[in-house]
Short mmCIF file of C-alpha atoms and ligand atoms in Angstrom, two decimals:
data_model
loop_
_atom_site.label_atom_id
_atom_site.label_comp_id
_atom_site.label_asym_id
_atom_site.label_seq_id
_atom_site.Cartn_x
_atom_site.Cartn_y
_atom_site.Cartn_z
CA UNK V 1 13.48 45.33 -19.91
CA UNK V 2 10.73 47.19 -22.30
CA UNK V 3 8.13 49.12 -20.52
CA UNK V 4 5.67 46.56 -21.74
CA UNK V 5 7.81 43.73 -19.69
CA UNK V 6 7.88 45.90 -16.89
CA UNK V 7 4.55 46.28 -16.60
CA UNK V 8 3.34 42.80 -17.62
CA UNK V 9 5.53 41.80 -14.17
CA UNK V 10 4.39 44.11 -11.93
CA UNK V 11 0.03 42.96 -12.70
CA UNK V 12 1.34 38.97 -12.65
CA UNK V 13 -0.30 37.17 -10.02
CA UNK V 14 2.07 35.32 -7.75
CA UNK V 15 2.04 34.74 -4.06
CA UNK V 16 2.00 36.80 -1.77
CA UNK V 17 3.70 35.69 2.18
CA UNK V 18 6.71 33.91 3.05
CA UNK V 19 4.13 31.25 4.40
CA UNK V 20 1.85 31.05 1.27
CA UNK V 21 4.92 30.41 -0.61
CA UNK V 22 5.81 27.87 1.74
CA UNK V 23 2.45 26.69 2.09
CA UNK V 24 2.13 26.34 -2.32
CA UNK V 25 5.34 24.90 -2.49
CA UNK V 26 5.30 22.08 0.21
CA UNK V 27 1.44 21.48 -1.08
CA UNK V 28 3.01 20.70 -4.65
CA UNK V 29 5.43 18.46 -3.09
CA UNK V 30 3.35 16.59 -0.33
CA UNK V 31 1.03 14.05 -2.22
CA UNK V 32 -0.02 10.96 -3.40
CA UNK V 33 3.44 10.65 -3.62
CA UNK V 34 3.72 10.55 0.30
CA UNK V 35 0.72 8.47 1.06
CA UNK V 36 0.17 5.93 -1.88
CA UNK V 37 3.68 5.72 -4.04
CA UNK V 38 6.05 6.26 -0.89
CA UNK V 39 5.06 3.09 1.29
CA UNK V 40 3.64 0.86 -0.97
CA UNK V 41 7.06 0.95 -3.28
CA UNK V 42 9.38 1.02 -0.21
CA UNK V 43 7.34 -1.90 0.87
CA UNK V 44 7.42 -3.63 -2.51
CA UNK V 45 11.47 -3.09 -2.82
CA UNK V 46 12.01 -3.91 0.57
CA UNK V 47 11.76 -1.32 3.19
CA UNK V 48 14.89 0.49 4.80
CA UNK V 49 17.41 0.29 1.96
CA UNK V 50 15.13 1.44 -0.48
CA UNK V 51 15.05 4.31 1.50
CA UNK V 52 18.51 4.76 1.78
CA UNK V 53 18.87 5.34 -1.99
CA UNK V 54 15.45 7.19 -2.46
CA UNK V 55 17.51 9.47 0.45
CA UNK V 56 20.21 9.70 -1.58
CA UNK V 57 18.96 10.27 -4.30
CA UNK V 58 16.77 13.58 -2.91
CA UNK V 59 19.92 15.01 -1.57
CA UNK V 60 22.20 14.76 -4.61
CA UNK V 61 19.90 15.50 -7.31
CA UNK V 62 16.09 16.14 -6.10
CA UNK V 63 18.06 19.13 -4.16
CA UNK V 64 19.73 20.46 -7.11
CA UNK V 65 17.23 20.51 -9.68
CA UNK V 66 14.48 22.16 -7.20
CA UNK V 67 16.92 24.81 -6.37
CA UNK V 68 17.73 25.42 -9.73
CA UNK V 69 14.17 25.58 -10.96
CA UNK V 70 12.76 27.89 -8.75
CA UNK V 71 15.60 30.16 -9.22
CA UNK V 72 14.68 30.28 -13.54
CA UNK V 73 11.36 30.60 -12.75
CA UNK V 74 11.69 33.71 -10.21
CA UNK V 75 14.55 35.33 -12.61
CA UNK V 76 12.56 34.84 -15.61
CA UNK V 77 8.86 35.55 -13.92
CA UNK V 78 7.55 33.53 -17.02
CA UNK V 79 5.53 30.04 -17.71
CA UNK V 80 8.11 26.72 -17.67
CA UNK V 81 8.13 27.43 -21.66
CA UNK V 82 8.88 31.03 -22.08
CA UNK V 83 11.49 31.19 -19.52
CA UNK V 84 13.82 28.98 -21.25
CA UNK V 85 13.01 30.33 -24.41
CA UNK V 86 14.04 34.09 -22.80
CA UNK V 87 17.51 32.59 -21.34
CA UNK V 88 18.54 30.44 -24.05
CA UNK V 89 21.44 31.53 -26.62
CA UNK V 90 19.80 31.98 -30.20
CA UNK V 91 18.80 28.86 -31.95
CA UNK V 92 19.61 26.41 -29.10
CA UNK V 93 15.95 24.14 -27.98
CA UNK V 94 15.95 24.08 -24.11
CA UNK V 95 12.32 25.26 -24.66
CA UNK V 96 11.75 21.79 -24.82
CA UNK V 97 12.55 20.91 -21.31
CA UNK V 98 8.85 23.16 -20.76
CA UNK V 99 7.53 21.49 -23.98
CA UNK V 100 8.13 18.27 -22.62
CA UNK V 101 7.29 19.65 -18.62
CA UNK V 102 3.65 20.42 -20.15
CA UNK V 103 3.12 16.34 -21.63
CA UNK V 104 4.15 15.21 -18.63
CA UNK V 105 1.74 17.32 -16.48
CA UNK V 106 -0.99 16.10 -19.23
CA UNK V 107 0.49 11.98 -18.33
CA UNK V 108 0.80 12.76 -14.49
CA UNK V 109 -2.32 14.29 -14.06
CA UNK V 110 -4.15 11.29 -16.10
CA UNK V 111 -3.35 8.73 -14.03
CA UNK V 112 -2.96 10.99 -10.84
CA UNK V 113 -6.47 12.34 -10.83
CA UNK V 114 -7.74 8.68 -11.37
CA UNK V 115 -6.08 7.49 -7.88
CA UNK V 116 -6.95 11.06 -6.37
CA UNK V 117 -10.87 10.18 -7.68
CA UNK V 118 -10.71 6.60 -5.72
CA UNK V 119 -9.41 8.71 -2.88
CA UNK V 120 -12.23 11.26 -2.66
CA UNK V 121 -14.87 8.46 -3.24
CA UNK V 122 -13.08 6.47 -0.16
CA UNK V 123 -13.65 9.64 1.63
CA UNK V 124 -17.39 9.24 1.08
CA UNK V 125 -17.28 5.28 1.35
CA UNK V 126 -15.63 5.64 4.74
CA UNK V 127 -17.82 8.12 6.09
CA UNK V 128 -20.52 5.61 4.99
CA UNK V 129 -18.92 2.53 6.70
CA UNK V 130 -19.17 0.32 3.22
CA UNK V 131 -15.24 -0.09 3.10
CA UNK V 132 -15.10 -1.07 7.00
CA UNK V 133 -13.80 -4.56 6.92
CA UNK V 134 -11.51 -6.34 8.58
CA UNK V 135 -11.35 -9.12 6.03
CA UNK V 136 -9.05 -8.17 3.03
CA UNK V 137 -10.86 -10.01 0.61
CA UNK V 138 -13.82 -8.18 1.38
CA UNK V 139 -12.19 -4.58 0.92
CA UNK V 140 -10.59 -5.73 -2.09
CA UNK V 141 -13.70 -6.88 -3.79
CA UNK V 142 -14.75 -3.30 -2.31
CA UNK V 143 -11.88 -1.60 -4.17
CA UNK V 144 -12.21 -3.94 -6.82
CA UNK V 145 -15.86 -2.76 -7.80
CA UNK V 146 -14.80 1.05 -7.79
CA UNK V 147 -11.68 0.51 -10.55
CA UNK V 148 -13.72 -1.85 -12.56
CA UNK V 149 -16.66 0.08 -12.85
CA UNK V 150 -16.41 2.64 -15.71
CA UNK V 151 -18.95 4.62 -14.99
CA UNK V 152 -17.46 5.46 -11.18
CA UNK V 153 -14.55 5.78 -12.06
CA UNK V 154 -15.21 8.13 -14.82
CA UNK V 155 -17.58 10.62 -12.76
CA UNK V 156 -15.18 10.35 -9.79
CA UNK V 157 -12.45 11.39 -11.93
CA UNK V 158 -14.55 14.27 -13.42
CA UNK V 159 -15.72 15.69 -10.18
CA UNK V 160 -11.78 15.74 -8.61
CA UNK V 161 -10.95 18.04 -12.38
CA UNK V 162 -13.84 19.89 -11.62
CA UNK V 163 -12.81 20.92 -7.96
CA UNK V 164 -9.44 21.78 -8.82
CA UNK V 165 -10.08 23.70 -12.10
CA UNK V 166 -12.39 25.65 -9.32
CA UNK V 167 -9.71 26.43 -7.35
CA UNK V 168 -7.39 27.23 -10.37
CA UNK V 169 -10.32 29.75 -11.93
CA UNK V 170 -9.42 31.56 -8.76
CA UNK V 171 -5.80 32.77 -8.94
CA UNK V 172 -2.14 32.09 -8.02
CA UNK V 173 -2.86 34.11 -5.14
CA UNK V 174 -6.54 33.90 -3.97
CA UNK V 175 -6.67 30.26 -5.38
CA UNK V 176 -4.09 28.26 -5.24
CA UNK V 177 -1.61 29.92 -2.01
CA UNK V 178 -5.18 31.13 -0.03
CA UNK V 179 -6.23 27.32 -0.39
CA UNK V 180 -2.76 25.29 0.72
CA UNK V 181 -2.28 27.77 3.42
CA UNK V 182 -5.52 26.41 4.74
CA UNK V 183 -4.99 22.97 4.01
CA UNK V 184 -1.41 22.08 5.10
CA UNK V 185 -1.48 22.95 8.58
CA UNK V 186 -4.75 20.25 9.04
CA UNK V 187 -2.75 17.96 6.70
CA UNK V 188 0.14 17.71 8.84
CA UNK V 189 -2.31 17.84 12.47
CA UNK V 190 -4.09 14.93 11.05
CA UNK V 191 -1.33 12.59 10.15
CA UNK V 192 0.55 13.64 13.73
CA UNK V 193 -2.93 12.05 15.39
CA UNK V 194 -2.60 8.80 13.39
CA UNK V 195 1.02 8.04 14.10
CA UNK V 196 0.52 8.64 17.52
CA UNK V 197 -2.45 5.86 17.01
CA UNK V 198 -0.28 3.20 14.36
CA UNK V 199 2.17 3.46 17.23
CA UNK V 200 0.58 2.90 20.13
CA UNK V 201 -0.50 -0.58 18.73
CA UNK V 202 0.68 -3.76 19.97
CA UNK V 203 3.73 -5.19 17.49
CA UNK V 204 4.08 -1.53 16.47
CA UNK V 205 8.07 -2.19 16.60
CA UNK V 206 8.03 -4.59 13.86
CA UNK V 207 6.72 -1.95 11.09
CA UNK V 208 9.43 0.55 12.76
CA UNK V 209 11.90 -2.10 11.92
CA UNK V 210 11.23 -2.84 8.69
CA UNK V 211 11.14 0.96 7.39
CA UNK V 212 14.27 1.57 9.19
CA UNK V 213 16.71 -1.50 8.97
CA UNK V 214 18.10 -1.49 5.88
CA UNK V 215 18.42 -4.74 3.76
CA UNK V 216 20.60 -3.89 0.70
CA UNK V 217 19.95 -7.39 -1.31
CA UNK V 218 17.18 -5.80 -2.79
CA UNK V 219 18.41 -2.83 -4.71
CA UNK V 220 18.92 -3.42 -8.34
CA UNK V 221 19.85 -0.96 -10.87
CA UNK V 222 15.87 -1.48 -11.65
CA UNK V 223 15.54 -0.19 -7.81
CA UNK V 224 17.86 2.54 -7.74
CA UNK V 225 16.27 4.23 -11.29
CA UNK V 226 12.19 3.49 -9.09
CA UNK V 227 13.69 5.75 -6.14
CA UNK V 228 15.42 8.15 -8.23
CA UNK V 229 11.98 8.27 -10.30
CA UNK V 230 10.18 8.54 -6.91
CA UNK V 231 12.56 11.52 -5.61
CA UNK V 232 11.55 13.60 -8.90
CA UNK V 233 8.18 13.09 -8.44
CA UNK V 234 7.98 13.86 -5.24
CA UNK V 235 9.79 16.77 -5.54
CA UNK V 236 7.71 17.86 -8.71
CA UNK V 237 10.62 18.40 -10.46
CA UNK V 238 12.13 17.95 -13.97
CA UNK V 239 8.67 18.82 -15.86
CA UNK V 240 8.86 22.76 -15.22
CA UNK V 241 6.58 22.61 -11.96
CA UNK V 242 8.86 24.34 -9.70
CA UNK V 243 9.96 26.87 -12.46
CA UNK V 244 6.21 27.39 -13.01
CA UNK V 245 6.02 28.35 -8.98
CA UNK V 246 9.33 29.84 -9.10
CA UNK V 247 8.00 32.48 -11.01
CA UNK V 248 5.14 33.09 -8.04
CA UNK V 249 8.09 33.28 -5.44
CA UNK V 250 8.80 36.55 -3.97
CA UNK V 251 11.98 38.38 -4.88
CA UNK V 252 13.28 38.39 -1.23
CA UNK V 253 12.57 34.63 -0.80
CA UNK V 254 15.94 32.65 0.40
CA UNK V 255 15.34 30.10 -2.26
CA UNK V 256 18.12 27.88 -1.20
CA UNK V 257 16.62 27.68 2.59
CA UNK V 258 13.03 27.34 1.57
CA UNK V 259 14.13 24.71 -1.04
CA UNK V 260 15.71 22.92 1.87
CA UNK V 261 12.78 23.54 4.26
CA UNK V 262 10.04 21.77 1.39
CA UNK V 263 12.42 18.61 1.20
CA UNK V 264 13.28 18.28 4.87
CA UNK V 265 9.20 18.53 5.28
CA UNK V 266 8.15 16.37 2.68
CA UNK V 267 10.79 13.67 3.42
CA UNK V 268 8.83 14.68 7.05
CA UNK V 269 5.54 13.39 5.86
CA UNK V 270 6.67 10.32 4.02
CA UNK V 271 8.60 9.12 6.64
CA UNK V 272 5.29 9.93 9.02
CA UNK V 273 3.32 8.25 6.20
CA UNK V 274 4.92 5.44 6.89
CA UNK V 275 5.41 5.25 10.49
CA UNK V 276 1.19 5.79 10.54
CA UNK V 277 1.19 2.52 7.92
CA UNK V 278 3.65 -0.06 8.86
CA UNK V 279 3.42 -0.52 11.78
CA UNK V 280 -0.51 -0.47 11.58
CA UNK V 281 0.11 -3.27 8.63
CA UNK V 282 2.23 -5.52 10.78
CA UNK V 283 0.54 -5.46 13.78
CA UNK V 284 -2.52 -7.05 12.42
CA UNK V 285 -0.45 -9.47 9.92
CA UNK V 286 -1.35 -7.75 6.38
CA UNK V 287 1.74 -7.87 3.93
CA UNK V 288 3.44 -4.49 3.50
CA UNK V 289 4.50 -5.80 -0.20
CA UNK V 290 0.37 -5.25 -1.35
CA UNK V 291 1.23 -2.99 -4.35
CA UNK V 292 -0.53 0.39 -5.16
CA UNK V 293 -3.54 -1.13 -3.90
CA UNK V 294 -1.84 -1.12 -0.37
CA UNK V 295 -3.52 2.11 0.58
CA UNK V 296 -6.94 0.94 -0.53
CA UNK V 297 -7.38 -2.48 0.19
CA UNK V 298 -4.48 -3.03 2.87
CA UNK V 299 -5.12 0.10 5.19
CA UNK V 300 -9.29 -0.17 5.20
CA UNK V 301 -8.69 -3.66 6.42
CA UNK V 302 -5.87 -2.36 9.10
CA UNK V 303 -7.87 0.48 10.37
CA UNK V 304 -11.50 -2.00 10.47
CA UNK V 305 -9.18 -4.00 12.88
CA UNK V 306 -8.75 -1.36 15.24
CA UNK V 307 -10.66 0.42 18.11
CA UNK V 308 -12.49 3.97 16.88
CA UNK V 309 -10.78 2.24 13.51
CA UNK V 310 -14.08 3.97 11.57
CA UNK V 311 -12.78 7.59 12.42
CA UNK V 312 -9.87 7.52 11.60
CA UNK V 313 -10.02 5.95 8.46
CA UNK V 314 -12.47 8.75 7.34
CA UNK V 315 -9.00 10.95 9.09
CA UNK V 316 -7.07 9.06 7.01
CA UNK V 317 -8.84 9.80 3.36
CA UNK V 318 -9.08 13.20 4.10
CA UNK V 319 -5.77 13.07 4.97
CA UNK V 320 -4.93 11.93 1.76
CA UNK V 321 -7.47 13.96 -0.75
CA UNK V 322 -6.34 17.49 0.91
CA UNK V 323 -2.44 16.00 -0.16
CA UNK V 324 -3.58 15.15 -3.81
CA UNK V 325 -5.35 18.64 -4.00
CA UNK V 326 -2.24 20.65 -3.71
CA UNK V 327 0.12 18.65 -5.53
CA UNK V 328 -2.95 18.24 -8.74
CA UNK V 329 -3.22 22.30 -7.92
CA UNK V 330 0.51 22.51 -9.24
CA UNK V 331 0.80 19.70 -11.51
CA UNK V 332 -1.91 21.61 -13.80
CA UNK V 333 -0.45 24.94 -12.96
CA UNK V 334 2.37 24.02 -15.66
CA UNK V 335 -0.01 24.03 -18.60
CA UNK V 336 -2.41 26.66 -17.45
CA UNK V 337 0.23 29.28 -17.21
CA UNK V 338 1.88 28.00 -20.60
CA UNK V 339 -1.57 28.68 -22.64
CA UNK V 340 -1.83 31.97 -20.37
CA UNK V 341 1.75 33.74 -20.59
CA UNK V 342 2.77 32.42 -23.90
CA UNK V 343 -0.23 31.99 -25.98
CA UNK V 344 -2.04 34.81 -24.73
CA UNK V 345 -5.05 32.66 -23.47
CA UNK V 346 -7.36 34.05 -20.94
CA UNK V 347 -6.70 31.84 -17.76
CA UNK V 348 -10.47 31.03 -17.09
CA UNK V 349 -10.16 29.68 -21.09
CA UNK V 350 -6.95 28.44 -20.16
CA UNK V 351 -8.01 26.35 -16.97
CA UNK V 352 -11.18 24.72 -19.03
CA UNK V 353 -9.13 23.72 -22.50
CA UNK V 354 -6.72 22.04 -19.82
CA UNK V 355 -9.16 20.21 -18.08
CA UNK V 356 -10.94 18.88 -21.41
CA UNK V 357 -7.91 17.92 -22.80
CA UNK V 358 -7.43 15.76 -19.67
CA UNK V 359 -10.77 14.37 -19.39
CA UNK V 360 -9.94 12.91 -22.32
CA UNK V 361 -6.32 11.61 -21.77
CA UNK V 362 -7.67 10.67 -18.18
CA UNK V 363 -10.15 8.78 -19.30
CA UNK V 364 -7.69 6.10 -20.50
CA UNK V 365 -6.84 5.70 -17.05
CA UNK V 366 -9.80 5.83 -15.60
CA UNK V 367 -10.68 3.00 -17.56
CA UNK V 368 -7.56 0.71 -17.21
CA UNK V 369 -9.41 -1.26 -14.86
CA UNK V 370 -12.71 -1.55 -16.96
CA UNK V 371 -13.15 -1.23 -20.98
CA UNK V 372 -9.38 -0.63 -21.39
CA UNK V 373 -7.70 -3.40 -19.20
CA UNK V 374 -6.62 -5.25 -22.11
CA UNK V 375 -5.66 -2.64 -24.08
CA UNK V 376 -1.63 -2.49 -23.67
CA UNK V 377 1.73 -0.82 -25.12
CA UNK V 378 4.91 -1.95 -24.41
CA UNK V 379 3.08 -4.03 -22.23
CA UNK V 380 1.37 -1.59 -19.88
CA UNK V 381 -1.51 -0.47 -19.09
CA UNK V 382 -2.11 3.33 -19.88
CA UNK V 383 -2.36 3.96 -16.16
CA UNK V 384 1.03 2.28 -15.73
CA UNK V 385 2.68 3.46 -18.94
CA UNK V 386 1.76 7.26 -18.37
CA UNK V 387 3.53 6.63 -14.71
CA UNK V 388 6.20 5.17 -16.05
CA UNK V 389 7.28 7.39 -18.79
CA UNK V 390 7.05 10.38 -16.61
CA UNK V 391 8.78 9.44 -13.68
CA UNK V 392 11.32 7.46 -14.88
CA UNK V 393 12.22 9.20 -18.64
CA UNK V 394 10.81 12.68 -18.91
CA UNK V 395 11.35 13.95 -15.43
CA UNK V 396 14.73 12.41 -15.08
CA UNK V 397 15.59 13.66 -18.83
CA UNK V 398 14.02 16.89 -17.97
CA UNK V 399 16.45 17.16 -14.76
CA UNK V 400 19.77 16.34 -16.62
CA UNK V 401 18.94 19.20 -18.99
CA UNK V 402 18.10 21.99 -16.38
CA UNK V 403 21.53 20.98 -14.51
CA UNK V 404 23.26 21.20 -18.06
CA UNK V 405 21.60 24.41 -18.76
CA UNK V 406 22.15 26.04 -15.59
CA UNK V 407 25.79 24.38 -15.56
CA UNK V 408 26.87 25.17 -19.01
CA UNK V 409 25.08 27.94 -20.12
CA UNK V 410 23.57 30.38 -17.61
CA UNK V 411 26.77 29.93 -15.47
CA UNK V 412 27.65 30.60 -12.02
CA UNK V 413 27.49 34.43 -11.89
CA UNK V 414 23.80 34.52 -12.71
CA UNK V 415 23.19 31.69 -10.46
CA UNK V 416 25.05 33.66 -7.46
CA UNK V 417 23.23 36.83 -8.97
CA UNK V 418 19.26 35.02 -8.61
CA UNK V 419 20.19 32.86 -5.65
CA UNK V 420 21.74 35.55 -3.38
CA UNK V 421 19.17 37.77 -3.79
CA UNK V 422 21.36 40.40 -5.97
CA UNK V 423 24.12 40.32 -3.16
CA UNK V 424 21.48 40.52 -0.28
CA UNK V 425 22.36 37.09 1.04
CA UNK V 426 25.76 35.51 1.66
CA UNK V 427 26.08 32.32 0.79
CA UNK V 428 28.81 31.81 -2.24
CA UNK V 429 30.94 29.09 -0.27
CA UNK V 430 26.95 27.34 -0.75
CA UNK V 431 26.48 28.21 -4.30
CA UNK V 432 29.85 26.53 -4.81
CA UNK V 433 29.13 23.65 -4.14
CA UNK V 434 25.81 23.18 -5.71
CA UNK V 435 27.21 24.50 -8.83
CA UNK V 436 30.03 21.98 -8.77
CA UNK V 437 26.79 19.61 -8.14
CA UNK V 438 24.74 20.93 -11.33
CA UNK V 439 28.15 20.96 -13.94
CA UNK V 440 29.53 17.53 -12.96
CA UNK V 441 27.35 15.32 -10.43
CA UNK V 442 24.04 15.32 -10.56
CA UNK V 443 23.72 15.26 -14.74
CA UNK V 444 25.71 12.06 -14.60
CA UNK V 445 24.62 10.60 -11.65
CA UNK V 446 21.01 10.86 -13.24
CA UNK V 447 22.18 9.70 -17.00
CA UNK V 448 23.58 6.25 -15.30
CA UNK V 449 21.21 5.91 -13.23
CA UNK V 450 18.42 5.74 -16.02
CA UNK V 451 20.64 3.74 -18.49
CA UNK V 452 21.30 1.22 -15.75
CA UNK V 453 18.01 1.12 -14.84
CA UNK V 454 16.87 0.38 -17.87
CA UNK V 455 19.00 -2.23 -18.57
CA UNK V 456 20.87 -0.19 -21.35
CA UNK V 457 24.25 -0.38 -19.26
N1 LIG T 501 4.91 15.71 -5.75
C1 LIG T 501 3.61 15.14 -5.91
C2 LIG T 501 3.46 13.96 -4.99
O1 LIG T 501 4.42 13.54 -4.37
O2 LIG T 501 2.37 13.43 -4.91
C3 LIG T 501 3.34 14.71 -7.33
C4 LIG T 501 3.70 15.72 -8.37
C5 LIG T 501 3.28 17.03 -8.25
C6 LIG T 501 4.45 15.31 -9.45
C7 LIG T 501 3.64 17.95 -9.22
C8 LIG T 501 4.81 16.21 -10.40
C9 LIG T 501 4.40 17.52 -10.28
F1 LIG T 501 4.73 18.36 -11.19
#
């Protein structure tokens, strides 16, 4: 290492507890993911064995690829670009694995900050009783009026990039850790209080049953590749997120246990996001199959049905704005500290080219339910095609190449070197087996799954 390295590592922000990495980490991973893509696609595909494969899936390559991301980032200390760029042999591109981490955090974040802006407006509409209705049809045409109104849904959209580029102007440290150490510990409080309440309703057993009986007629090849998709994005993984936060991890973190720790507590909230939904859904007679709209036009109607229903769906929103913050917090994180470490940018210049740039891309989201609803390619909508090509091409892509790289080329002795802590931890028989995982499993369990899924096999 120069003495110009050295000293660029020892002013780079990063975080600065055991907690706050904790606190970043599981904030990047806990999401809309949990509270709007979780239940309304295990309800659409069919409830418990859905979840057996998204399970499955989590454990035998979300697992993996998180470890193995975090562990570049930390070794390298760099943006998602520049440490591939540091640890690849001469001429060879797995740069692009960053290249392609930073589009998909620009095609995440578009349609992510759209559903996070109908979230923070729900927030307000809830506190002001206009979405409290028992009737579906009349918080659909509720929910209905928001999407197709451009003007909302631009300024809604603007106001959730402006908030988060806020928090981002602050720091790793002072920003981004100070503000999901804060906003985890309510996050989890508040969804404890409304399972306790989805449960305690009458025909609470039948919601139970459907998340956790599994019915294996459903799952397709289409099915497996939509909970493999799901597991990388809930894991923010395969787009250079976790190597981005890697790099803010502390060098005596246990990256393997606090890997495990973020999964076992995100698969937490899920499942908790769905034992506060279904149930709630069944026992007044709504369809858990609603769509993406479930949590919007499905759950108003649910909670309008119930005593002290008003609170809690205020509880609810909240809930679900302080998940999108953390995960949006991280998602933006990956192009932020590209224009910063490798380009040199200032990060307050850094943090405002990003969010223009997205304004713009967002706005095609924004707007799928408005001026652009008939505007489609390959037949989607741009809210549905940026989804799409993330979660089920680039972050799957993305993951078979960081198991390659770390299987092939950076090898195991590096990989016991970063993961042990330089010898300070003892856990080769581990390290094993996870490498056996990266070399063999996971990059072809992940390559069959997408060709299968899309119909290629
Ligand atoms: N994991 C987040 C969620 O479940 O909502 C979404 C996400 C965050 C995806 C960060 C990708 C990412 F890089």
């Amino acid at each position: 290492m120069t003495q110009q390295d050295a000293s660029a590592k020892a002013v780079r922000d990063g975080f600065t507890s055991s907690f706050g990495v904790l606190a970043a980490t599981l904030g990047s991973a806990v999401g809309l993911g949990n509270i709007w893509k979780f239940p309304y696609l295990t309800g659409a595909n069919g409830g418990a064995g859905f979840l057996v494969v998204y399970l499955l899936a989590t454990l035998l390559v979300g697992l993996p690829v998180m470890i193995s991301e975090i562990m570049l980032g930390r070794a390298a200390k760099r943006d998602a670009v520049t440490t591939l760029v540091q640890f690849s042999p001469r001429g060879q591109p797995w740069w692009l694995v960053g290249a392609f981490g930073v589009l998909a955090a620009f095609l995440i974040m578009a349609f992510y900050s759209e559903v996070a802006a109908w979230v923070f407006a729900y927030v307000f509409k809830a506190i002001g009783g206009s979405i409290l209705s028992s009737d579906p049809a009349v918080t659909s045409a509720a929910f209905g009026q928001l999407v197709s109104d451009p003007v909302q849904s631009l300024l809604w959209q603007w106001l959730v990039l402006a908030f988060i580029g806020g928090i981002l102007l602050m720091g790793v440290s002072k920003g981004i850790e100070a503000v999901t150490k804060k906003l985890m510990p309510i996050l989890f409080l508040l969804l404890i209080v409304l399972c306790v309440r989805s449960l305690m309703l009458p025909g609470a057993a039948e919601g139970l049953s459907f998340l956790f009986t599994p019915d294996f007629s459903k799952i397709s090849g289409a099915v497996i590749l939509t909970a493999m998709g799901l597991a990388f994005f809930k894991l923010s993984i395969g787009m250079g997120t976790m190597i981005t936060y890697g790099s803010y991890f502390r060098d005596d973190q246990n990256i393997p246990a606090t890997t495990v720790r973020v999964m076992a507590a995100d698969l937490f909230v899920s499942m908790l996001a769905g034992i506060a939904i279904f149930p709630a859904v069944f026992s007044f007679g709504f369809e858990p199959a609603a769509g993406p709209s479930l949590v919007f036009i499905t759950i108003p109607a649910v909670f309008a049905s119930m005593p002290f229903g008003h609170v809690f769906m205020v509880l609810f929103f909240v809930l679900t704005a302080i998940a999108a913050t953390g995960a949006m917090l991280s998602i933006l994180e990956v192009p932020v500290s590209v224009l910063n470490g490798r380009f040199g940018i200032s990060r307050p210049k850094a943090v405002v080219a990003t969010l223009l740039l997205l304004a713009l891309i967002g706005s095609t989201c924004a707007l799928s339910g408005s001026l652009l609803a008939d505007f489609k390619l390959f037949g989607f909508n741009m809210f549905d095609l940026f989804d799409e090509v993330s979660s089920k091409l680039i972050m799957p892509a993305g993951g078979i190449a960081l198991c390659l790289f770390v299987g092939w080329v950076w090898g195991f002795d590096k990989m016991k070197a970063e993961l042990s802590n330089h010898g300070a931890l003892t856990n080769e028989a581990l390290l094993r087996k996870l490498f056996f995982l990266l070399r063999y499993v996971t990059p072809l369990l992940v390559l069959a799954v997408m060709l299968s899924g899309l119909g290629l096999i």
